[in-house]
N, CA, C and O atoms as a GROMACS GRO file, in nm:
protein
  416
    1UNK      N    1   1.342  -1.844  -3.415
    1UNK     CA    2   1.438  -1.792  -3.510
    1UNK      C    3   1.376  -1.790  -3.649
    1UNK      O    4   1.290  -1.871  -3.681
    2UNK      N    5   1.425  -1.690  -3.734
    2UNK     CA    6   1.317  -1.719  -3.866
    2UNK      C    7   1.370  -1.794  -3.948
    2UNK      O    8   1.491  -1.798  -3.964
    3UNK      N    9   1.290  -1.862  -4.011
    3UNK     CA   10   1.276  -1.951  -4.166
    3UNK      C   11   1.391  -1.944  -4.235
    3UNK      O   12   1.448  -1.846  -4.285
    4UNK      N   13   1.422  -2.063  -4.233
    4UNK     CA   14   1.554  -2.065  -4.333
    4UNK      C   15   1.519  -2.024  -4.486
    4UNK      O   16   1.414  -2.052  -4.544
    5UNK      N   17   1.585  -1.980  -4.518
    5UNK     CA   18   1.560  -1.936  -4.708
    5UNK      C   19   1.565  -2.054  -4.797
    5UNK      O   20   1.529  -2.041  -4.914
    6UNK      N   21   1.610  -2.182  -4.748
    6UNK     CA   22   1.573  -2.284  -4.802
    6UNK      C   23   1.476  -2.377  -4.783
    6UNK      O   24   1.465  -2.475  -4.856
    7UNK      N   25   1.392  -2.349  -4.676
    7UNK     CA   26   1.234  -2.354  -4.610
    7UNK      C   27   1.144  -2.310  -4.710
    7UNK      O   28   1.040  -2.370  -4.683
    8UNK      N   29   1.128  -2.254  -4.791
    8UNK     CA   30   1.013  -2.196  -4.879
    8UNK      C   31   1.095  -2.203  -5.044
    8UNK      O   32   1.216  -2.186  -5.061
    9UNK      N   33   1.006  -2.228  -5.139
    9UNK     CA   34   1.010  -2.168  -5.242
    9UNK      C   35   1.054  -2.045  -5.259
    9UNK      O   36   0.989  -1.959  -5.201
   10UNK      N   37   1.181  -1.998  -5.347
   10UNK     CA   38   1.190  -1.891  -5.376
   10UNK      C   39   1.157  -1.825  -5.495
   10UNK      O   40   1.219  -1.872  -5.591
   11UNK      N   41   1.067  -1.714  -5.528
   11UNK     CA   42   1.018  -1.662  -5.661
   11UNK      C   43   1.105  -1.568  -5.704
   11UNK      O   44   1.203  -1.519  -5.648
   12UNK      N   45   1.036  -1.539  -5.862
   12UNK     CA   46   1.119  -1.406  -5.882
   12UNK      C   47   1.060  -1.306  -5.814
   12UNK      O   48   0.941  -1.316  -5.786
   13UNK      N   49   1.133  -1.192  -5.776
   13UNK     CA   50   1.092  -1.107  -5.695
   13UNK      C   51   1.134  -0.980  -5.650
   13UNK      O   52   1.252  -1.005  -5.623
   14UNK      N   53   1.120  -0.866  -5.626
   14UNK     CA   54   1.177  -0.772  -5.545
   14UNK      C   55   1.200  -0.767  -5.435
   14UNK      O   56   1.106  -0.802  -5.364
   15UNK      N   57   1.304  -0.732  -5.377
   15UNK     CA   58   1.323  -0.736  -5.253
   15UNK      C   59   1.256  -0.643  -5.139
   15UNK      O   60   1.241  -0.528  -5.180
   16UNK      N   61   1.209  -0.666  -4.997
   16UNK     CA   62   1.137  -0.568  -4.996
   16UNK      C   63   1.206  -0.418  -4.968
   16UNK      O   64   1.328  -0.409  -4.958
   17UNK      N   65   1.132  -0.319  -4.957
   17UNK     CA   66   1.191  -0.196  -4.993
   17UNK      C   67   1.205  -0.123  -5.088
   17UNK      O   68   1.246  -0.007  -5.088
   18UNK      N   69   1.159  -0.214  -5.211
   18UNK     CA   70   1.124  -0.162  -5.365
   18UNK      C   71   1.042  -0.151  -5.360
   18UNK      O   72   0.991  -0.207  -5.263
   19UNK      N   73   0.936  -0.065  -5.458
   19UNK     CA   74   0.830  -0.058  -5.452
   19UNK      C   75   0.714  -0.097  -5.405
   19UNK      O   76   0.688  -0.215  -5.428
   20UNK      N   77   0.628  -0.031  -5.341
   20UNK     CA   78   0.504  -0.136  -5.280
   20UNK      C   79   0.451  -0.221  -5.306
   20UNK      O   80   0.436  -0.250  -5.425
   21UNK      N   81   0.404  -0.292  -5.217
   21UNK     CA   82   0.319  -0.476  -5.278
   21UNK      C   83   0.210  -0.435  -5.356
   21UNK      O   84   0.193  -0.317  -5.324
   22UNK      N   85   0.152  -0.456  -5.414
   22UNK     CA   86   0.026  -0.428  -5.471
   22UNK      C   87  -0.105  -0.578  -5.438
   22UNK      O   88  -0.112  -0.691  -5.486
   23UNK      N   89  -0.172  -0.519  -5.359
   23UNK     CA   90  -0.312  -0.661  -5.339
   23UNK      C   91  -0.344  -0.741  -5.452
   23UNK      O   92  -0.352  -0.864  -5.446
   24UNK      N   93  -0.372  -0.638  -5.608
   24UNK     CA   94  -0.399  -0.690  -5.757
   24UNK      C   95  -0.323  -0.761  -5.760
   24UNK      O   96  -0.380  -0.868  -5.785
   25UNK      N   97  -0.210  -0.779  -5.750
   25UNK     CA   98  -0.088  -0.868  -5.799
   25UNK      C   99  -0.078  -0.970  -5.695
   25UNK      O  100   0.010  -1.050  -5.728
   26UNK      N  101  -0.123  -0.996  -5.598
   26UNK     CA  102  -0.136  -1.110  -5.492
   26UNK      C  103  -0.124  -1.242  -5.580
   26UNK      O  104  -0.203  -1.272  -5.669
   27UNK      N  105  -0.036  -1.303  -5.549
   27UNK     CA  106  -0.080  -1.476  -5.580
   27UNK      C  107  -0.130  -1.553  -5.429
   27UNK      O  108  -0.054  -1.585  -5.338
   28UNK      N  109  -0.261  -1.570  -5.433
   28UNK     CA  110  -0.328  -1.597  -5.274
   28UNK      C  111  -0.279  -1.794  -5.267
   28UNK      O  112  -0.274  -1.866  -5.168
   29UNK      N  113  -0.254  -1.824  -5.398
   29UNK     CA  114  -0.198  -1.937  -5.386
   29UNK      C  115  -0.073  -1.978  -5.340
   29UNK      O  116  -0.061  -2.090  -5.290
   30UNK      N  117   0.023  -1.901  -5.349
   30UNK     CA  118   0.128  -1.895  -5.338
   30UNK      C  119   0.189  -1.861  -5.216
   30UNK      O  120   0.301  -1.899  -5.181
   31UNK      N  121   0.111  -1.786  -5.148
   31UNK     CA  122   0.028  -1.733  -4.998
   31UNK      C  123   0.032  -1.812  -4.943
   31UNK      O  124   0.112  -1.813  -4.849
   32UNK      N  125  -0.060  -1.935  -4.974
   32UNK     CA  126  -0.143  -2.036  -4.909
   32UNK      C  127   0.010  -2.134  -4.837
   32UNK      O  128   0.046  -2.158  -4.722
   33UNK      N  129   0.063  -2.167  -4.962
   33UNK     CA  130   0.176  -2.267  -4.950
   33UNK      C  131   0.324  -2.198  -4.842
   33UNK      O  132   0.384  -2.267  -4.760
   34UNK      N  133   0.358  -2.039  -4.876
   34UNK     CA  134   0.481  -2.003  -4.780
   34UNK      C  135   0.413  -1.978  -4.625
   34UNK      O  136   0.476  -1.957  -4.521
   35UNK      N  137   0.249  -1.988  -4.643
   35UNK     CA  138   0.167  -1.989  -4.479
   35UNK      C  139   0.221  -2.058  -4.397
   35UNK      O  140   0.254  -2.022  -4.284
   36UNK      N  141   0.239  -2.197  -4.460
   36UNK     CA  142   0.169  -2.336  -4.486
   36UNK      C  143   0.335  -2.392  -4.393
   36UNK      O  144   0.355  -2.463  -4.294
   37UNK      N  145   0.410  -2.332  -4.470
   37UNK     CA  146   0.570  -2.377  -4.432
   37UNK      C  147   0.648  -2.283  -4.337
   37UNK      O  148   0.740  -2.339  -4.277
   38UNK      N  149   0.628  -2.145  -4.310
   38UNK     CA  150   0.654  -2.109  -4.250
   38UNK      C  151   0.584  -2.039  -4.132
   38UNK      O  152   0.656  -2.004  -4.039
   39UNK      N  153   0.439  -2.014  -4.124
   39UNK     CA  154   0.376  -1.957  -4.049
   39UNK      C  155   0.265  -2.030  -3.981
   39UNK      O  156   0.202  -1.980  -3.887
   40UNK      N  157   0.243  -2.139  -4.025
   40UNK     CA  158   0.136  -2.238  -3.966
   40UNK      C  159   0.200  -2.334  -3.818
   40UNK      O  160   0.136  -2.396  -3.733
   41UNK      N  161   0.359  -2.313  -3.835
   41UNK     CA  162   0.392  -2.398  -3.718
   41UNK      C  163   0.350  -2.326  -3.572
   41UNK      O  164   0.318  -2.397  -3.476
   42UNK      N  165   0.354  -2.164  -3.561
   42UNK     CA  166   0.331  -2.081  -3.491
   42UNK      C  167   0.097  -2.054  -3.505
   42UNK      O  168   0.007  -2.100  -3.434
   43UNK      N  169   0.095  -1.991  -3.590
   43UNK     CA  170  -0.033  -1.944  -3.608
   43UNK      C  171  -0.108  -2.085  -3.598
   43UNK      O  172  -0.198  -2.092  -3.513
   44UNK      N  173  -0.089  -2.167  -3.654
   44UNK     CA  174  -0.191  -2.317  -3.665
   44UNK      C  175  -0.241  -2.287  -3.828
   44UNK      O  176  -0.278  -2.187  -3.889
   45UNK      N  177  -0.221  -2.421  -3.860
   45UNK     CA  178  -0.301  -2.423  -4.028
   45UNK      C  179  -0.406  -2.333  -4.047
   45UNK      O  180  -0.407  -2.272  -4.154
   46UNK      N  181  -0.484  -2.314  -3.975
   46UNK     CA  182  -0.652  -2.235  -4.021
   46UNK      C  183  -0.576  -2.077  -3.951
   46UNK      O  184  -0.626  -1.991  -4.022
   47UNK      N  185  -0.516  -2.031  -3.884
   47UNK     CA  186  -0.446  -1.926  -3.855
   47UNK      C  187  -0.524  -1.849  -3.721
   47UNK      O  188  -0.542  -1.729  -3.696
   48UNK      N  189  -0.563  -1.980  -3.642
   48UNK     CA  190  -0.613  -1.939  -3.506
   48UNK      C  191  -0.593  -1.951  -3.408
   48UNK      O  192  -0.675  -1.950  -3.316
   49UNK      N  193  -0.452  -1.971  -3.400
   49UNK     CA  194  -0.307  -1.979  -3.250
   49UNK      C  195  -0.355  -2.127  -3.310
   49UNK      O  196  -0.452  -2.195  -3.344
   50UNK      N  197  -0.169  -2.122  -3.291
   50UNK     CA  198  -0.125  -2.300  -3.317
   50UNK      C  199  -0.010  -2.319  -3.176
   50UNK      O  200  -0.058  -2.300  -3.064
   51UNK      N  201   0.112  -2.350  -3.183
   51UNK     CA  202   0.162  -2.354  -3.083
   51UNK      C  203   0.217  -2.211  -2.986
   51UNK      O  204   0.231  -2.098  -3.032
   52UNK      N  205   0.230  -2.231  -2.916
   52UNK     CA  206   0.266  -2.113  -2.780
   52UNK      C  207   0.210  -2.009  -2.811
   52UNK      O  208   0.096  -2.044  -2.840
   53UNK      N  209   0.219  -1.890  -2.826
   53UNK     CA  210   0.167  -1.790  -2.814
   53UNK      C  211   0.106  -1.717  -2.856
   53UNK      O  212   0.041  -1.629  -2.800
   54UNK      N  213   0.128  -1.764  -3.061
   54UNK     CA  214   0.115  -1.698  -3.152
   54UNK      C  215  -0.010  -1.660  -3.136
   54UNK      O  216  -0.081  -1.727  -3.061
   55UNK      N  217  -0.080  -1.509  -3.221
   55UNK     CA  218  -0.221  -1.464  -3.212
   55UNK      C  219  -0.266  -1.502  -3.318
   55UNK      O  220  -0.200  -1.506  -3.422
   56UNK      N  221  -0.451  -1.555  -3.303
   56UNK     CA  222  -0.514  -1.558  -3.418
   56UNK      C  223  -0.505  -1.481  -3.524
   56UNK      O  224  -0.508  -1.362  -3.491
   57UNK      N  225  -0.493  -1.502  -3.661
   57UNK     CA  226  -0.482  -1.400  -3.737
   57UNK      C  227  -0.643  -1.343  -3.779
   57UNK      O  228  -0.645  -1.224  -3.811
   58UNK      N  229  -0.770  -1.413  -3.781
   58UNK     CA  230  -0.894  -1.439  -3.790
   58UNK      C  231  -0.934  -1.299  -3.812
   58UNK      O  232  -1.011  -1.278  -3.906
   59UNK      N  233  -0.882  -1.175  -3.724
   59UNK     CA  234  -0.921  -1.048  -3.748
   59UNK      C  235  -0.828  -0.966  -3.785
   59UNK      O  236  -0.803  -0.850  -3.750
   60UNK      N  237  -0.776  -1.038  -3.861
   60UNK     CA  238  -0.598  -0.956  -3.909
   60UNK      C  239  -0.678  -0.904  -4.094
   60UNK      O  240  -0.660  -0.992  -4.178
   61UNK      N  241  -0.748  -0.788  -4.142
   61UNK     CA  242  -0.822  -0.788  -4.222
   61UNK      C  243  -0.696  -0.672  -4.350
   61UNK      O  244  -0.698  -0.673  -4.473
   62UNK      N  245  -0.634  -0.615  -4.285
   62UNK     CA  246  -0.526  -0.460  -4.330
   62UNK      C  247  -0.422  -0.528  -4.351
   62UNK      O  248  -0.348  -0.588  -4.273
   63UNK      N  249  -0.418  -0.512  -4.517
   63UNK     CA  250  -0.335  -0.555  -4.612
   63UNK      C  251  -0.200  -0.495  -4.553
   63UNK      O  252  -0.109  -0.561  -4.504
   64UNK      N  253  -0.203  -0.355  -4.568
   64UNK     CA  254  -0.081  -0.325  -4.559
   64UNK      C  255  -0.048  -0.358  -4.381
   64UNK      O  256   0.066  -0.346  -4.337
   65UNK      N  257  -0.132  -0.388  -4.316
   65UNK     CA  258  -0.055  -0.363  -4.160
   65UNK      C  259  -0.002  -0.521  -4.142
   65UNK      O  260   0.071  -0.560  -4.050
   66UNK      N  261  -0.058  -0.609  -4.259
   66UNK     CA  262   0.010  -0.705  -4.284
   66UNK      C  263   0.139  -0.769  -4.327
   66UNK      O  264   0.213  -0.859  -4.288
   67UNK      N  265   0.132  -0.691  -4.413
   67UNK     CA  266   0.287  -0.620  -4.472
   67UNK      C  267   0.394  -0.635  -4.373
   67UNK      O  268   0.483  -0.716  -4.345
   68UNK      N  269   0.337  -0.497  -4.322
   68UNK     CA  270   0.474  -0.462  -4.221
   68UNK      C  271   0.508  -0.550  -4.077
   68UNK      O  272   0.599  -0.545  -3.994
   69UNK      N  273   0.379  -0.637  -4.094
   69UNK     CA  274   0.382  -0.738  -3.902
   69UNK      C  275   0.522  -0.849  -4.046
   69UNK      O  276   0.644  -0.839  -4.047
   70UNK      N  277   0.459  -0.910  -4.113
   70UNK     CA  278   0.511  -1.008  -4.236
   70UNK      C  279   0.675  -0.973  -4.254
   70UNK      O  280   0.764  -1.058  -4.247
   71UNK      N  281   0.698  -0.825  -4.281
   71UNK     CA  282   0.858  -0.772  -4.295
   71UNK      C  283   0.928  -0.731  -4.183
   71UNK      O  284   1.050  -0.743  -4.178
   72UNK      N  285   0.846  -0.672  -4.067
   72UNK     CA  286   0.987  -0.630  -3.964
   72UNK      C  287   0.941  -0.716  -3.873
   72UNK      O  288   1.027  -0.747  -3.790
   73UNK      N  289   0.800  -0.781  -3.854
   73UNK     CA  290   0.811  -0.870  -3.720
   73UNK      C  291   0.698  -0.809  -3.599
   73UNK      O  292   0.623  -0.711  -3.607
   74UNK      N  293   0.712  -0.883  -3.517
   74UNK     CA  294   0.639  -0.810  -3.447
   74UNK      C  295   0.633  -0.898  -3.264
   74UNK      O  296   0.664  -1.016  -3.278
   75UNK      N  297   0.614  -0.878  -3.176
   75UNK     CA  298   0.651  -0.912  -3.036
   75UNK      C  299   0.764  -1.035  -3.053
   75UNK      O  300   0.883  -1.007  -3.062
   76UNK      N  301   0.722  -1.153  -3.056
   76UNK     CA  302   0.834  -1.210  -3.075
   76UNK      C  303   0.777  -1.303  -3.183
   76UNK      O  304   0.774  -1.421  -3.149
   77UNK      N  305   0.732  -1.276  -3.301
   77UNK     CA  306   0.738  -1.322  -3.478
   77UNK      C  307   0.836  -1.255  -3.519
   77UNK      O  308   0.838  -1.133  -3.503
   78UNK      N  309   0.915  -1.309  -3.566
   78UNK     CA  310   1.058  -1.257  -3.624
   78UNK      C  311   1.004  -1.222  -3.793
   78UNK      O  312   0.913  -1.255  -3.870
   79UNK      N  313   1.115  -1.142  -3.791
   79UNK     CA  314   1.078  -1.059  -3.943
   79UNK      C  315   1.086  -1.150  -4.056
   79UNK      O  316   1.146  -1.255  -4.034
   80UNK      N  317   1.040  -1.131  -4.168
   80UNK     CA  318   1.083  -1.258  -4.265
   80UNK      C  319   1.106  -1.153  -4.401
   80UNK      O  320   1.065  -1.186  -4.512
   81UNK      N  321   1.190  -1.000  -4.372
   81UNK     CA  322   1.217  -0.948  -4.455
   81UNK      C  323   1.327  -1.034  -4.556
   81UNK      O  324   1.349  -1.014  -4.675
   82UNK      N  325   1.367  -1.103  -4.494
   82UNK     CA  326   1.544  -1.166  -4.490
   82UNK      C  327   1.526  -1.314  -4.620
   82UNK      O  328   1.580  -1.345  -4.727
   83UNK      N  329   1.392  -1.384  -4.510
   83UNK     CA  330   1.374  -1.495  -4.648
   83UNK      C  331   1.298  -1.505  -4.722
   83UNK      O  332   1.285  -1.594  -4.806
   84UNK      N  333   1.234  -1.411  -4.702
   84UNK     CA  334   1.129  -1.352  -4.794
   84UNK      C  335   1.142  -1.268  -4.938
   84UNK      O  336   1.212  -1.167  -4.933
   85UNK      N  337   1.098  -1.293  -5.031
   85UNK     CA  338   1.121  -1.142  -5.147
   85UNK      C  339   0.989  -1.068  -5.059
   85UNK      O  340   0.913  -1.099  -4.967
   86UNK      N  341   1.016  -0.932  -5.160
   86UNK     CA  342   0.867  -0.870  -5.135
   86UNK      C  343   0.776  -0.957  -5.197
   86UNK      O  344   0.687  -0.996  -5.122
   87UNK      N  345   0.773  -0.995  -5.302
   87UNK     CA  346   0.668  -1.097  -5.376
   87UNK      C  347   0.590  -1.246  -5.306
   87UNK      O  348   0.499  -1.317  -5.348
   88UNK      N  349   0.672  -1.250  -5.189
   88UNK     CA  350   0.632  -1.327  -5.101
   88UNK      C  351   0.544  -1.293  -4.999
   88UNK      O  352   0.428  -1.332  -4.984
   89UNK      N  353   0.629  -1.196  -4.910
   89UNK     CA  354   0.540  -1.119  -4.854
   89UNK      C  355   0.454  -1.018  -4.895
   89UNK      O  356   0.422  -0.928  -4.818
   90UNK      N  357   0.432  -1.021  -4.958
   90UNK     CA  358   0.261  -1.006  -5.040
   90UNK      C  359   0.220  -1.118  -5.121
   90UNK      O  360   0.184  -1.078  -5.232
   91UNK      N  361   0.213  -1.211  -5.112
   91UNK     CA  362   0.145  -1.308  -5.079
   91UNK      C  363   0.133  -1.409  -4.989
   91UNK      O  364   0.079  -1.519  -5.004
   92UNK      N  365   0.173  -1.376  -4.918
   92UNK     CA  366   0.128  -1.426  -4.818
   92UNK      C  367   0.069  -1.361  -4.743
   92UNK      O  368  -0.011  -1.417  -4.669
   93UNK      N  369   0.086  -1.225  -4.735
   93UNK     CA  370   0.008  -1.110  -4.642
   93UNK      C  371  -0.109  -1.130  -4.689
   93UNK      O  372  -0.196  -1.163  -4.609
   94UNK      N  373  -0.149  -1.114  -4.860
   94UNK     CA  374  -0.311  -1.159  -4.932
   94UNK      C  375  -0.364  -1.239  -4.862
   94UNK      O  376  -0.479  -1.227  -4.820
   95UNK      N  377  -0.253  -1.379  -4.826
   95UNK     CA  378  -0.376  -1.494  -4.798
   95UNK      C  379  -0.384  -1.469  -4.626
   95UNK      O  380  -0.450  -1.546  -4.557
   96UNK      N  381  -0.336  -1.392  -4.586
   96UNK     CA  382  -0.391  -1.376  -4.447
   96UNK      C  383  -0.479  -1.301  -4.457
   96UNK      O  384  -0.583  -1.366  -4.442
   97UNK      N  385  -0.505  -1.177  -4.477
   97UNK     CA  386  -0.590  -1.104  -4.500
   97UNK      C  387  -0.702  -1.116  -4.617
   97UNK      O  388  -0.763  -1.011  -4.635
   98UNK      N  389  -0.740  -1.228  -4.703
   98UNK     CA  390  -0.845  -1.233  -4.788
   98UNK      C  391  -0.880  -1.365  -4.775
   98UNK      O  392  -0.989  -1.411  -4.810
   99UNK      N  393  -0.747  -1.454  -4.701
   99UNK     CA  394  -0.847  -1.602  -4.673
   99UNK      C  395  -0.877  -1.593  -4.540
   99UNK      O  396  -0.994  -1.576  -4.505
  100UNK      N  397  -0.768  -1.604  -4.441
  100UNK     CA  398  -0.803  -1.579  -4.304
  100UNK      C  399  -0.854  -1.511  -4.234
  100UNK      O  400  -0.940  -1.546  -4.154
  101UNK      N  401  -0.811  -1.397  -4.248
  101UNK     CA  402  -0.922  -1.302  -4.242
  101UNK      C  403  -1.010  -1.269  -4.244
  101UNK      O  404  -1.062  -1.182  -4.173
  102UNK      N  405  -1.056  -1.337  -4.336
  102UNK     CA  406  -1.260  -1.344  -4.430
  102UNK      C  407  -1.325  -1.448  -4.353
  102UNK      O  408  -1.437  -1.498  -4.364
  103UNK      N  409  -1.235  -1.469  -4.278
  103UNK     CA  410  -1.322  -1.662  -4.235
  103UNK      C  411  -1.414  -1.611  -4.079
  103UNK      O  412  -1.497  -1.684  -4.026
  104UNK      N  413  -1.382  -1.502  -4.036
  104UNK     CA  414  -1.419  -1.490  -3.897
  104UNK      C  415  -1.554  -1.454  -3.944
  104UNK      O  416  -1.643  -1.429  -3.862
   0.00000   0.00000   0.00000
């Protein structure tokens, strides 16, 4: 089930559906930490399958295809349009794709 909205830090932010994320504007720190709390219980801290099924993210390199796995979801990763701003999910999409990503 996804992340409660009181599970993460909430920033200021747009919601998504406003304007596009922009990579420049990434906070990869900020990334690091909503990973950390909501996506590491599934992916594993370093983001290379943690419990049941989840896929390595290791070759997950496409910002934007990050985006959209991050906002609508994808096999059974539930969307995190909901507790997410957009400002979240783009950063956190950054730190998959410029930390995790980079590591393979």
């Amino acid at each position: 089930s996804p992340v409660s909205r009181n599970a993460v830090t909430i920033s200021e932010g747009r919601r998504p559906g406003t304007p596009a994320a922009n990579l420049t504007a990434a906070n990869v720190e900020n990334g690091r930490k909503l990973f950390a709390q909501a996506c590491a219980v599934c992916h594993g801290p370093d983001g290379k399958s943690g419990h049941g099924a989840a896929p390595s993210l290791a070759n997950v390199k496409d910002f934007d295809f990050a985006i959209q796995v991050v906002t609508s979801g994808r096999n059974t990763m539930p969307a995190f349009r909901e507790p997410f701003t957009a400002d979240q999910i783009r950063d956190v999409s950054a730190f998959v794709t410029r930390v995790l990503g980079a590591t393979n």
